[in-house]
N, CA, C and O atoms as a CHARMM CRD file, in Angstrom:
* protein
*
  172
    1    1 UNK  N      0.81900  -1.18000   0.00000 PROA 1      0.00000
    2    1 UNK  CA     0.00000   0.00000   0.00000 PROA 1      0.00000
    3    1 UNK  C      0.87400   1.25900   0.00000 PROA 1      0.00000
    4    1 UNK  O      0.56000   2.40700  -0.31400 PROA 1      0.00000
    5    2 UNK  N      2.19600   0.70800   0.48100 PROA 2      0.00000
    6    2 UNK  CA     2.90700   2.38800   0.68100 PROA 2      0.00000
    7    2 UNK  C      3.74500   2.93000  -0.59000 PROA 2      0.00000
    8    2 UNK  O      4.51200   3.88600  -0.70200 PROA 2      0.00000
    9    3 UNK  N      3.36100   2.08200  -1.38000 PROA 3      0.00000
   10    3 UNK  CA     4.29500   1.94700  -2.88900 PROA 3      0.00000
   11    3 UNK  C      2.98200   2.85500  -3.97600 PROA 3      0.00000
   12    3 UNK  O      3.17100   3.86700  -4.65000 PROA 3      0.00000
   13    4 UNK  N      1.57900   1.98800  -3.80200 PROA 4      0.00000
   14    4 UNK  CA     0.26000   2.50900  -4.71300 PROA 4      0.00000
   15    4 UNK  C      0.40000   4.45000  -4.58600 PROA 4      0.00000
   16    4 UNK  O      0.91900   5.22100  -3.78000 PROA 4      0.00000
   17    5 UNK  N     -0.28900   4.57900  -5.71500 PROA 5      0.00000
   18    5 UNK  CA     0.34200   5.86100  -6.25800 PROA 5      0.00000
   19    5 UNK  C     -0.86600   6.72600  -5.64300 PROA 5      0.00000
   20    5 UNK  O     -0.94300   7.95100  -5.73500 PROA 5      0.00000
   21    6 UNK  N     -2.20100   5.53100  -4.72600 PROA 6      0.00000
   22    6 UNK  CA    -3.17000   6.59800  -4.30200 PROA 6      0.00000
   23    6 UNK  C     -3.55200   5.40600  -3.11500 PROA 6      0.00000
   24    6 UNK  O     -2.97900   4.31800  -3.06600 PROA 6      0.00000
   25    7 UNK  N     -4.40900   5.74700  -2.37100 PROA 7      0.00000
   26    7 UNK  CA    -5.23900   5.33000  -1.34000 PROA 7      0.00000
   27    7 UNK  C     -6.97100   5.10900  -1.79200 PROA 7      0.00000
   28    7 UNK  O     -7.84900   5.90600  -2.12100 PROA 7      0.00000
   29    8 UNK  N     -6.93900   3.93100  -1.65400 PROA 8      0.00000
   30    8 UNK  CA    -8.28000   3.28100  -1.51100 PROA 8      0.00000
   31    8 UNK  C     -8.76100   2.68200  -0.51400 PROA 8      0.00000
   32    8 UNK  O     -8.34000   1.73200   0.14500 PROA 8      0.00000
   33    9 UNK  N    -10.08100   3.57500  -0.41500 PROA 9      0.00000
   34    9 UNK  CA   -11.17600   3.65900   1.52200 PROA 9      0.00000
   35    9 UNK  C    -11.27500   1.97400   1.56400 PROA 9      0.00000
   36    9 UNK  O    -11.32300   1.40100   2.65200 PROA 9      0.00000
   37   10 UNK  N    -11.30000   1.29100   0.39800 PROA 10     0.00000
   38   10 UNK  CA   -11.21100   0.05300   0.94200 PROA 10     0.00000
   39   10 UNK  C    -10.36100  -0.88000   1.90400 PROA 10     0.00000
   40   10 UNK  O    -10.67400  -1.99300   2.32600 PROA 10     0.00000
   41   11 UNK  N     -9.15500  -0.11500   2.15500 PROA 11     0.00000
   42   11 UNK  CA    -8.02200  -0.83400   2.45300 PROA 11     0.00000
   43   11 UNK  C     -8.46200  -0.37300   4.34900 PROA 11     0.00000
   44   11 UNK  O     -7.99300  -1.12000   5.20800 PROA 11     0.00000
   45   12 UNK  N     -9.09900   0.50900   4.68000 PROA 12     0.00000
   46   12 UNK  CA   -10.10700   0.52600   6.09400 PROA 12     0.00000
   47   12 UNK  C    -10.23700  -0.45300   6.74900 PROA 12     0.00000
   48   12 UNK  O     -9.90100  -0.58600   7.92600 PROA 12     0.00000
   49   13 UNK  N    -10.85500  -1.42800   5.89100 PROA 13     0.00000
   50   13 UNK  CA   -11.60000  -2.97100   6.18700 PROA 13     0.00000
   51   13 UNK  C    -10.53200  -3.82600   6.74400 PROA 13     0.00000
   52   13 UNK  O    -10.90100  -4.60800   7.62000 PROA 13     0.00000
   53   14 UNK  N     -9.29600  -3.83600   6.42000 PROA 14     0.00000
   54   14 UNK  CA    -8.14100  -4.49700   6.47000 PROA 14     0.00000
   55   14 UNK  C     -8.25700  -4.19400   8.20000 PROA 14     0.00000
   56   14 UNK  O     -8.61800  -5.15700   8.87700 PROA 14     0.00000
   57   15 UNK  N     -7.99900  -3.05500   8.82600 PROA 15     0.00000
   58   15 UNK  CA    -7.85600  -2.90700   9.64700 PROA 15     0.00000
   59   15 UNK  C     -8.80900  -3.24100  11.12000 PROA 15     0.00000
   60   15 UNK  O     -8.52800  -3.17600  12.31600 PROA 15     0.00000
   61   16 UNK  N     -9.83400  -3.55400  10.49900 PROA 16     0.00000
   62   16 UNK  CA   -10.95100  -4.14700  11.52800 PROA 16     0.00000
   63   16 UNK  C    -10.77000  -5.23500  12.81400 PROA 16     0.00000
   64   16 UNK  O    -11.04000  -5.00600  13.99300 PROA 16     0.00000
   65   17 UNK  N    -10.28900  -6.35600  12.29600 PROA 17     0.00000
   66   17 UNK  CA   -10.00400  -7.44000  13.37000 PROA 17     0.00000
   67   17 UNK  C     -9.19800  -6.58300  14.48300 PROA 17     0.00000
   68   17 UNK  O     -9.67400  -6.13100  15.52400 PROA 17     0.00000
   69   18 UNK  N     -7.53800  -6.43800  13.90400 PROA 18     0.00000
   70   18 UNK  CA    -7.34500  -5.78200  14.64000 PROA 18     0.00000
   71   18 UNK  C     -7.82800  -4.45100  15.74100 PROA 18     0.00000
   72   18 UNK  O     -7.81500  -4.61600  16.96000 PROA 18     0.00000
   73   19 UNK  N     -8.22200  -3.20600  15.12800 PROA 19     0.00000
   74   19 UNK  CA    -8.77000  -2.76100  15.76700 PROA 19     0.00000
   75   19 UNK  C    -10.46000  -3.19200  17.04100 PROA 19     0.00000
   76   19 UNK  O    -11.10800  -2.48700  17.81500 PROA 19     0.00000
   77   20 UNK  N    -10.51400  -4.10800  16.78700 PROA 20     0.00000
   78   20 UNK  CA   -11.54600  -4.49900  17.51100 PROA 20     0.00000
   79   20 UNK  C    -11.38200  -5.55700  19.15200 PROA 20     0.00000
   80   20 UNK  O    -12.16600  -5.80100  20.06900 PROA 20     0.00000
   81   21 UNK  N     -9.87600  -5.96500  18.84100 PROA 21     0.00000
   82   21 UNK  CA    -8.78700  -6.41900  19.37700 PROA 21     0.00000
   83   21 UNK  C     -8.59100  -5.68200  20.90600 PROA 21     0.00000
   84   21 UNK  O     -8.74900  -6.05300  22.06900 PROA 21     0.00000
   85   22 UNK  N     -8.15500  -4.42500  20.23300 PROA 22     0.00000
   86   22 UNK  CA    -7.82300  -3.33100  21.14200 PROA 22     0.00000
   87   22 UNK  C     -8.58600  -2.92800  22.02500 PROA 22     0.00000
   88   22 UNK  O     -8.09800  -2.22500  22.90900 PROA 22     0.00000
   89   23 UNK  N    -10.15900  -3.28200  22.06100 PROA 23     0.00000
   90   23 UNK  CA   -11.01200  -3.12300  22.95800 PROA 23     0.00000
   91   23 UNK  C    -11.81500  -1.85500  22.03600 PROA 23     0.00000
   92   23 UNK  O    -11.67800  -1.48400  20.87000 PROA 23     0.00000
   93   24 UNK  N    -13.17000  -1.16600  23.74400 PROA 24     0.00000
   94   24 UNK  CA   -14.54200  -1.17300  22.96900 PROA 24     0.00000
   95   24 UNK  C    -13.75000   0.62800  22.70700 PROA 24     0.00000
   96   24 UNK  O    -14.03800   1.11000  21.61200 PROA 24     0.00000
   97   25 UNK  N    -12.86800   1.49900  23.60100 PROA 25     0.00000
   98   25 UNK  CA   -12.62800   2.64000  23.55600 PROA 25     0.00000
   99   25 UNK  C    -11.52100   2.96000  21.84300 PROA 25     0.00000
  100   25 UNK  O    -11.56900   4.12500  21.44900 PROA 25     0.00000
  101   26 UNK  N    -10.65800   1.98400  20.99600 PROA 26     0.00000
  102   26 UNK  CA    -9.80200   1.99700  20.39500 PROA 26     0.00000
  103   26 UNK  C    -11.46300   1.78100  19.11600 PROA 26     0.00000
  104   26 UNK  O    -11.98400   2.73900  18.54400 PROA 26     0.00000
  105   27 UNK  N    -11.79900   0.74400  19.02300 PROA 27     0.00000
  106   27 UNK  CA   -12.76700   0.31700  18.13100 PROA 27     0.00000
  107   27 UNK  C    -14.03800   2.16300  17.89300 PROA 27     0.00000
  108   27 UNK  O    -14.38800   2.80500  16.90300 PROA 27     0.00000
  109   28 UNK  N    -14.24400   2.28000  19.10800 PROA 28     0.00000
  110   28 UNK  CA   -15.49400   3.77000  18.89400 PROA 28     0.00000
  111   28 UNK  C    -14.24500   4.58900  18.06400 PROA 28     0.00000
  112   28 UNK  O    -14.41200   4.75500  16.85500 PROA 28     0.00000
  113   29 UNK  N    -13.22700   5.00800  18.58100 PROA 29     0.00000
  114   29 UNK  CA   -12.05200   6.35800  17.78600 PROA 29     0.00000
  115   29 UNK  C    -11.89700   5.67600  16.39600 PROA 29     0.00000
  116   29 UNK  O    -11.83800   6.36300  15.37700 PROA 29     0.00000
  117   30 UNK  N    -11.83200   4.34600  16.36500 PROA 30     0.00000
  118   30 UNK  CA   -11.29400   4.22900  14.93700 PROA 30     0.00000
  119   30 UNK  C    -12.52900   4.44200  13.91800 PROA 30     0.00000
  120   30 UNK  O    -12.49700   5.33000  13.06600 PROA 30     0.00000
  121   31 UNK  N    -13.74700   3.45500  14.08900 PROA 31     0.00000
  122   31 UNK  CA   -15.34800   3.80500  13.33200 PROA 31     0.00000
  123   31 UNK  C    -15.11600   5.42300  13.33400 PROA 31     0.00000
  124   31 UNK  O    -14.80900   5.79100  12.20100 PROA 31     0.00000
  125   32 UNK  N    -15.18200   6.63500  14.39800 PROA 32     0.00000
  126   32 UNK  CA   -15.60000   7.71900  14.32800 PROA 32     0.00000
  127   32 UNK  C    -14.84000   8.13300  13.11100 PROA 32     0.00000
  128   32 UNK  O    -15.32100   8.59300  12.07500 PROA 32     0.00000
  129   33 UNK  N    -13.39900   7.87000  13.42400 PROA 33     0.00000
  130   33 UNK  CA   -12.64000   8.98400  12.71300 PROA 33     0.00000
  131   33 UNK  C    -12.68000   8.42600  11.24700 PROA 33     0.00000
  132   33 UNK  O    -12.90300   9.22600  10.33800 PROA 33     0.00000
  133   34 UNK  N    -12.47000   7.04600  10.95400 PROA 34     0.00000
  134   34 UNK  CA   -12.57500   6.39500   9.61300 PROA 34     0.00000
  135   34 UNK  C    -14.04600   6.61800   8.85900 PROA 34     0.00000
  136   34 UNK  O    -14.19700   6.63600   7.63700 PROA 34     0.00000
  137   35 UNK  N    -15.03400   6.77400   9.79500 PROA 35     0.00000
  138   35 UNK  CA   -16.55900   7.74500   9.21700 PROA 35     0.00000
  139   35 UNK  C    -16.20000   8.91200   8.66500 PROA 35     0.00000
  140   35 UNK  O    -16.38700   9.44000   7.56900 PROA 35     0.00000
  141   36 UNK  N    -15.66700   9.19200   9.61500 PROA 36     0.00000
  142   36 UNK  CA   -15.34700  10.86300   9.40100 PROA 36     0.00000
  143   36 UNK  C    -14.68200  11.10600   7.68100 PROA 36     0.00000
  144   36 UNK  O    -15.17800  11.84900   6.83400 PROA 36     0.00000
  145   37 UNK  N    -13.50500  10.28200   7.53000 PROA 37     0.00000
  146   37 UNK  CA   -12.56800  10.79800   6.91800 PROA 37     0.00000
  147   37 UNK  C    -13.73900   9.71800   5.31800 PROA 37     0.00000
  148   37 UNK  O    -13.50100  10.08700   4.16800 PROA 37     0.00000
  149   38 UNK  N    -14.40100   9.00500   5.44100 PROA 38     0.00000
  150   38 UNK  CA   -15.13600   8.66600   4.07800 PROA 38     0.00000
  151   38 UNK  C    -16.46300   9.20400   3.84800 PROA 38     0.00000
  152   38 UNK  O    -17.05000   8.74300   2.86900 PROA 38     0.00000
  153   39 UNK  N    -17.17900  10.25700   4.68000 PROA 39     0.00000
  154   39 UNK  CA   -17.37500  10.97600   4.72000 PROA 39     0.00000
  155   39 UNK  C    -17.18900  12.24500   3.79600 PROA 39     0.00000
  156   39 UNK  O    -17.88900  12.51200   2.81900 PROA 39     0.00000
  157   40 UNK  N    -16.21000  12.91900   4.23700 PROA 40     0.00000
  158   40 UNK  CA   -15.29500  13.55600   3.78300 PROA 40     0.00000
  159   40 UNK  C    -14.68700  13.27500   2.34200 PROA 40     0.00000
  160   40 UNK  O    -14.40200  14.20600   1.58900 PROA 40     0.00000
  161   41 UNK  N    -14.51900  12.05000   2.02700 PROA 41     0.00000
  162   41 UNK  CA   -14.06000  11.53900   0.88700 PROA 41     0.00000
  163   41 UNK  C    -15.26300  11.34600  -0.16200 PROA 41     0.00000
  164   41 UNK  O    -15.05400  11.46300  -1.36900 PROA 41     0.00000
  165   42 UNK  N    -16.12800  11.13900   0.19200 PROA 42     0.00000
  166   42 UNK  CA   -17.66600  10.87500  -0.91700 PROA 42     0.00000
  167   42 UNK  C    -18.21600  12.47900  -1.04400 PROA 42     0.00000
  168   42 UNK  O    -18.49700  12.97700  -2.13400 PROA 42     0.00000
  169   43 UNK  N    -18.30900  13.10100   0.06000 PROA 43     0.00000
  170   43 UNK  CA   -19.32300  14.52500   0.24300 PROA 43     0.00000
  171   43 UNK  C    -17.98300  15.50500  -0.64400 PROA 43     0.00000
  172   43 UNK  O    -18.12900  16.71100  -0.84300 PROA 43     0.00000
């Protein structure tokens, strides 16, 4: 991914297990801010 010449919101998903891992306070910041930022990316 750090080579691709752009970023695709799909690559988000990747990060799920893990983040969910981390417990319920790491899992709410990551949904908010990853809302936030595709959000932001569609609007």
């Amino acid at each position: 991914m750090s080579l691709s010449p752009g970023f695709g919101v799909q690559y988000l998903v990747w990060l799920t297990p893990w983040i969910v891992s981390l417990g319920l306070g790491a899992t709410g910041i990551f949904f908010l801010t990853s809302g936030l930022f595709l959000f932001l990316v569609y609007n």
